[in-house]
Steps between C-alpha positions, in 0.01 A plus 500: 500500500609853429504733800505875551480719811213751462299752700123491453253775582184429698256270321122502562310185407142376492429127481443182699696353791538188712706411807726196447852360537743308280438169678128518419575609143697180436184291561216534244248425779605805704630734228320834475703681234389284206135533602530877540669532159231286340229724646684818400544401137174306445295791637713754311555699820751732329224645281299589813782706654463878456789743453739236362844640430649234270252295298617144439738490799407294806696490825527196723608619848625322811465730802413526870754228582481355852874428486673380183427261211413227752222697674154617400459788255228673301486423130348785297417492128401823334552800279689821565267800532532877514258531793280300735177672389191286429634163618265225378330286766702191586836644393778615732773762487871469565771765513860391445722768651795642307801274555821348366469169313713239335323447167534154346401430140429135426594307192209400277305200622164336557262625771508406789842331464684825419359663817567202727857463373570871548374498860696185583813675376415817697443307824855362476659846471702673770489870597814543289312365196218750567723799564349521850276311741146423388251746648195266498268799450386442141635284218323485166487353152402705196300328227509712186496430124797262547266274701223484240613156378478249789739269312768769461475744792757749625432700814667738740513418871576781745642405841497777760833553673608710798 
């Protein structure tokens, strides 16, 4: 994976969320992320979100960590917006504060394999690899036009660092 140290401005999102952990996500019986993604895309939630900033770009966010990658966290799937006006019933908001990130760009691959492989590589990294200690405030994946083909997806993963 390619990596680059970047600073990101505050990001406002509207979408859906679920509380989970990586242990539960490894078991299809307890996984919540796949179900939430299925709901999001089958119900075309993105089209219901007002004030969208970047049409065709969806963010997949891991936030509100209890501890680290072994603890519970909130998974949030949504669209970046300019404001939180007129939030549709059933949708939630999330603000990712401005922060420093190590941005990883994956090689092309099949969904979900490309995502799983990237995270497995990230979990093995040291603070030296990240350019700092992980912050565990908000980490996110960006699904843009490079992710339109599920057989040949490239995505960026942003890992917050202190």
